Every structure is written in C-alpha cells, then in structure tokens.
PDB file of C-alpha atoms in Angstrom:
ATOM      1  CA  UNK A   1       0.000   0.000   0.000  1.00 92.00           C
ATOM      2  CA  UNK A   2       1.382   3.612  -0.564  1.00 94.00           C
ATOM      3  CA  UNK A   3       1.892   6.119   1.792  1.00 92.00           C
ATOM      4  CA  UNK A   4       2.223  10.154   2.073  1.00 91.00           C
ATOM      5  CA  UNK A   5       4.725  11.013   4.871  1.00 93.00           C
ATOM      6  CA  UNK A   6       3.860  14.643   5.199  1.00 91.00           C
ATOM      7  CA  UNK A   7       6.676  16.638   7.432  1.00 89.00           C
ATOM      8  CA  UNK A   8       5.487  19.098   9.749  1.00 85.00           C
ATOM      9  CA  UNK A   9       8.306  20.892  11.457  1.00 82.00           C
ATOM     10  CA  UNK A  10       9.670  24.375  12.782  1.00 79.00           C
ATOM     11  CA  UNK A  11      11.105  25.789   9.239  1.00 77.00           C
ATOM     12  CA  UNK A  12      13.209  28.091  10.771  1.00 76.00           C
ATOM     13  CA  UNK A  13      14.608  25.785  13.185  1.00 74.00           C
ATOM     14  CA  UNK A  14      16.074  23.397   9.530  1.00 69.00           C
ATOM     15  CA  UNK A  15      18.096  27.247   8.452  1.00 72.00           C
ATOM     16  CA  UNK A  16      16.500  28.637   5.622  1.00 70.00           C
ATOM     17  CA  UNK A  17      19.750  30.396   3.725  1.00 75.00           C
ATOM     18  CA  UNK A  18      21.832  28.223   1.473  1.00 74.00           C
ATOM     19  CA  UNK A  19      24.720  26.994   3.046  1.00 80.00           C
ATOM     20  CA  UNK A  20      23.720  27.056   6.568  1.00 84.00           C
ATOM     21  CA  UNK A  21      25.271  24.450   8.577  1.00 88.00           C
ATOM     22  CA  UNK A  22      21.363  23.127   9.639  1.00 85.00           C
ATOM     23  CA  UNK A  23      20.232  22.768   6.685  1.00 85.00           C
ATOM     24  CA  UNK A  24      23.045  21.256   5.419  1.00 89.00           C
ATOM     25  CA  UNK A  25      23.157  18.601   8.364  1.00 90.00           C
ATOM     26  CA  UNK A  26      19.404  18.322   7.815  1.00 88.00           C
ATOM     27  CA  UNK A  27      19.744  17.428   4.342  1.00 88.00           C
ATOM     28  CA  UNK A  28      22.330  15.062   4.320  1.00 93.00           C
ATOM     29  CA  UNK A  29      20.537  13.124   7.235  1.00 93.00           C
ATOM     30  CA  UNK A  30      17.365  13.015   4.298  1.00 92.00           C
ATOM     31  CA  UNK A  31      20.069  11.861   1.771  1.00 94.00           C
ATOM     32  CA  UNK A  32      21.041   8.661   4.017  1.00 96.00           C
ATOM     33  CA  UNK A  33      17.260   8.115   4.984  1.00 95.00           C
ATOM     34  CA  UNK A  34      15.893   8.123   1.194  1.00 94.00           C
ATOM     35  CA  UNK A  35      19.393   5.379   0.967  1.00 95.00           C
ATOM     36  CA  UNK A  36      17.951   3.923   3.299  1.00 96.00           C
ATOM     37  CA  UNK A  37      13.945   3.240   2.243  1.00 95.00           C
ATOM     38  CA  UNK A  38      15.814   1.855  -1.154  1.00 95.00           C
ATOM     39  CA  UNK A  39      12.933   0.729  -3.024  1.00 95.00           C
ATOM     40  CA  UNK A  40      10.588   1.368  -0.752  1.00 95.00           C
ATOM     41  CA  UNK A  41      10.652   5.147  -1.380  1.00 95.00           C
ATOM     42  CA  UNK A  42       8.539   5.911  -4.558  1.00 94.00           C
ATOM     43  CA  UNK A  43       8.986   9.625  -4.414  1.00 93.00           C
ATOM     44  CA  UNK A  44       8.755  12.678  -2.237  1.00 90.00           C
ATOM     45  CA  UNK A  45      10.597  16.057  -2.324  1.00 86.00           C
ATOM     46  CA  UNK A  46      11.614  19.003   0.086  1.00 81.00           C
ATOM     47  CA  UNK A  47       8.738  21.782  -0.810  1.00 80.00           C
ATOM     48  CA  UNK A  48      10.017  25.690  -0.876  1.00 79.00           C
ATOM     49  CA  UNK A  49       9.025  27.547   2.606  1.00 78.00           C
ATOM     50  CA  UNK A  50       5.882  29.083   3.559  1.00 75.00           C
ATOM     51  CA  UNK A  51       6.920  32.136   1.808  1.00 77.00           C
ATOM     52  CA  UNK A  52       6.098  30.629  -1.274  1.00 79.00           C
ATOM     53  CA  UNK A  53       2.891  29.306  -0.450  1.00 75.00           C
ATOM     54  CA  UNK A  54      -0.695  30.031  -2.363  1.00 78.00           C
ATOM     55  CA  UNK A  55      -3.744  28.324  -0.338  1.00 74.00           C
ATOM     56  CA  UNK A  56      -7.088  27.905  -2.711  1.00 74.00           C
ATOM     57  CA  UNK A  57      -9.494  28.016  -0.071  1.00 73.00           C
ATOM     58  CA  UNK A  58     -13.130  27.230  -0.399  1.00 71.00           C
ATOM     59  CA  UNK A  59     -15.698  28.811   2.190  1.00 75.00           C
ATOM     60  CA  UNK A  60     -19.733  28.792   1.774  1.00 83.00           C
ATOM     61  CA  UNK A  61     -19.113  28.032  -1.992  1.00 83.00           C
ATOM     62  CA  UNK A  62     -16.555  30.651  -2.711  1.00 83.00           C
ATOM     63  CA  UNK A  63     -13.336  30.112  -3.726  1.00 82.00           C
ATOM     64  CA  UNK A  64     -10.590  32.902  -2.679  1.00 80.00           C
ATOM     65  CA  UNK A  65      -6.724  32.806  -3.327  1.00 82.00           C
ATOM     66  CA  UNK A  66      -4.511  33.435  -0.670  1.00 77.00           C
ATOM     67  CA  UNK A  67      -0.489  34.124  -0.089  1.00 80.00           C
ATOM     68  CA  UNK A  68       0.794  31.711   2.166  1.00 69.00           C
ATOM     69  CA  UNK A  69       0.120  28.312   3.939  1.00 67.00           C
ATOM     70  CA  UNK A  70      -3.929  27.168   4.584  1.00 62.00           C
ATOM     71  CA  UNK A  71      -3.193  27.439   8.350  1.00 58.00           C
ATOM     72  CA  UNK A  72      -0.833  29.354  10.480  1.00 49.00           C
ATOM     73  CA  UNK A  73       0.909  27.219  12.810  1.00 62.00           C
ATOM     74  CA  UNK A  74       4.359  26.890  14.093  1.00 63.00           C
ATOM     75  CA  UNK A  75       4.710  23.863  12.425  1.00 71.00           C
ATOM     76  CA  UNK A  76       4.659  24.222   8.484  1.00 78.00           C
ATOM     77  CA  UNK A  77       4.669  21.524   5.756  1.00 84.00           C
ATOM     78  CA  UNK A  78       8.128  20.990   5.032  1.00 85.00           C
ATOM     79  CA  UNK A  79       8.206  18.073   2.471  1.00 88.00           C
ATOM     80  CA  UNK A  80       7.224  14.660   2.121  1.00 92.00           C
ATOM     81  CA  UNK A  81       8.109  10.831   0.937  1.00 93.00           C
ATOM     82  CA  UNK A  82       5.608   8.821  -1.023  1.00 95.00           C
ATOM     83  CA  UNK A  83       6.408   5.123   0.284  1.00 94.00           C
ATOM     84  CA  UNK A  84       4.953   1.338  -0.226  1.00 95.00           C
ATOM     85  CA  UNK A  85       4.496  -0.564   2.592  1.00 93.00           C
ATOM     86  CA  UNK A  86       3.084  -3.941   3.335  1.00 95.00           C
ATOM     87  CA  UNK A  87       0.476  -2.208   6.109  1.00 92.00           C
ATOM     88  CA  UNK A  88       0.052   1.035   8.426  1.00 91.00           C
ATOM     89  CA  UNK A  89       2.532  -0.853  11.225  1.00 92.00           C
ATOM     90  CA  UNK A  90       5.296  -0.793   8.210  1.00 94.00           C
ATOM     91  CA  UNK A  91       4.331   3.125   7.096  1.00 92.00           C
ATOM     92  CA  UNK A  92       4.833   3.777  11.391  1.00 92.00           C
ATOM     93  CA  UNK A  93       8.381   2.131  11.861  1.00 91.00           C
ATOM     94  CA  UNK A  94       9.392   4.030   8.710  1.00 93.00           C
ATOM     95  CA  UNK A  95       8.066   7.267   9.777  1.00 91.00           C
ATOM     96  CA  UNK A  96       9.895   7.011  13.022  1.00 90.00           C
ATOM     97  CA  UNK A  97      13.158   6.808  11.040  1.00 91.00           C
ATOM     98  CA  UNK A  98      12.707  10.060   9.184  1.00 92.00           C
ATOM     99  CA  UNK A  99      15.003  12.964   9.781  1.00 90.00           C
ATOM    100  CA  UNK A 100      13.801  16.414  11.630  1.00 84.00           C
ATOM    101  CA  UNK A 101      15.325  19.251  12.805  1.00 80.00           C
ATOM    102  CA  UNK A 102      13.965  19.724  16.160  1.00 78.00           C
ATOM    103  CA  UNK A 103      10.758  18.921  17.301  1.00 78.00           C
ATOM    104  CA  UNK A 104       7.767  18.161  14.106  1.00 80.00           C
ATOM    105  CA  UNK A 105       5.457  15.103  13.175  1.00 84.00           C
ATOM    106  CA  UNK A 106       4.818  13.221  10.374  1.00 88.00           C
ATOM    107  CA  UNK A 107       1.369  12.897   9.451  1.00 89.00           C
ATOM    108  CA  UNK A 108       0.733   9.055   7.805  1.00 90.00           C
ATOM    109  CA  UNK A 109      -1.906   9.367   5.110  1.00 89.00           C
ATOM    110  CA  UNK A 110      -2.657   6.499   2.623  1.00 88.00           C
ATOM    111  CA  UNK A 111      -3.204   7.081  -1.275  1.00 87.00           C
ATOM    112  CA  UNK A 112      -6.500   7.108  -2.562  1.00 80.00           C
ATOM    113  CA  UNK A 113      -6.777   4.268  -4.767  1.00 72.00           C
ATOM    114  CA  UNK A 114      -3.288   2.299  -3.454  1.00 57.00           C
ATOM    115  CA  UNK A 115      -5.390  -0.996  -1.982  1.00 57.00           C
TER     116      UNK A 115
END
C-alpha cells in the first residue's frame, strides 16, 4: 500500500539560507534516509518555505486565493516521501526513522486508490 509522509516541522529551526550548517546537516541526514527506504521510497521532495505558499481556499461556496500556507501554525509543511508498505505498522516504523530538525510530526496518510 502507498503512503504520504507529510513533514510538519519548525522551518526556521532546519536554516532557511543556502549553506547554513542546519540545513546542510538536515539534508544530508534526508540523503542517508531516502538510501535507506531503497525501493521502498517511490517519491517525495523538500517543498520551498511558507513564503512561497498560495492556499485555494473554499468557504460557503466561494473560492478565494490566498499568499501563504492554509493554516498558520508553528509547524509548516516541510516536504514529504511517497512510500509502499506492506500495512500502516510498516508506514509507522518508517516514519519514526525520518530525519527532523527539532521537534515536528509526520502525518501518515494512505493514497486514494493504493489498496
């Protein structure tokens, strides 16, 4: 079955400028982790910070566009990893293993259509 792992974390605690020593140590630690999954990982990507965010959001009907994420949190989207695993208990113990910088969660969501 395929899984989203969707990474919530503190953005500014990863370093947001280019050759900070956080982000580099964050992204190498992603690096070993996708080595890791093998073929297991299907796909997944770092996503651009909050700064770069449009939300489509639909209220009573009406659709509005808006700059930034859809809710303001401490914790922001910060990528994800599309995985197969056998079952949910596989999609946990893999989650565990992926990389944050400081405190975050990963949100386990299954793919429509995936079994």
């Amino acid at each position: 079955m395929q899984y989203a792992l969707l990474i919530y974390q503190n953005e500014v605690a990863a370093g947001l400028e280019p050759g900070n020593p956080a982000l580099n140590a964050i992204v190498a630690r992603h690096m070993a982790f996708s080595s890791e999954l093998g073929t297991k990982r299907i796909g997944g990507s770092g996503l651009k910070t909050t700064a770069s965010a449009t939300t489509v959001r639909t209220q009573n009907g009406a659709r509005s566009v808006h700059d930034g994420p859809f809710a303001e949190t401490r914790e922001q989207l910060g990528g994800f990893y599309l995985i197969d695993a056998a079952d949910l208990d596989e999609a946990i113990e893999i989650a565990g293993k992926v990389p944050l910088a400081g405190d975050g969660a990963i949100e386990i969501r299954p793919l429509l259509g995936a079994g």
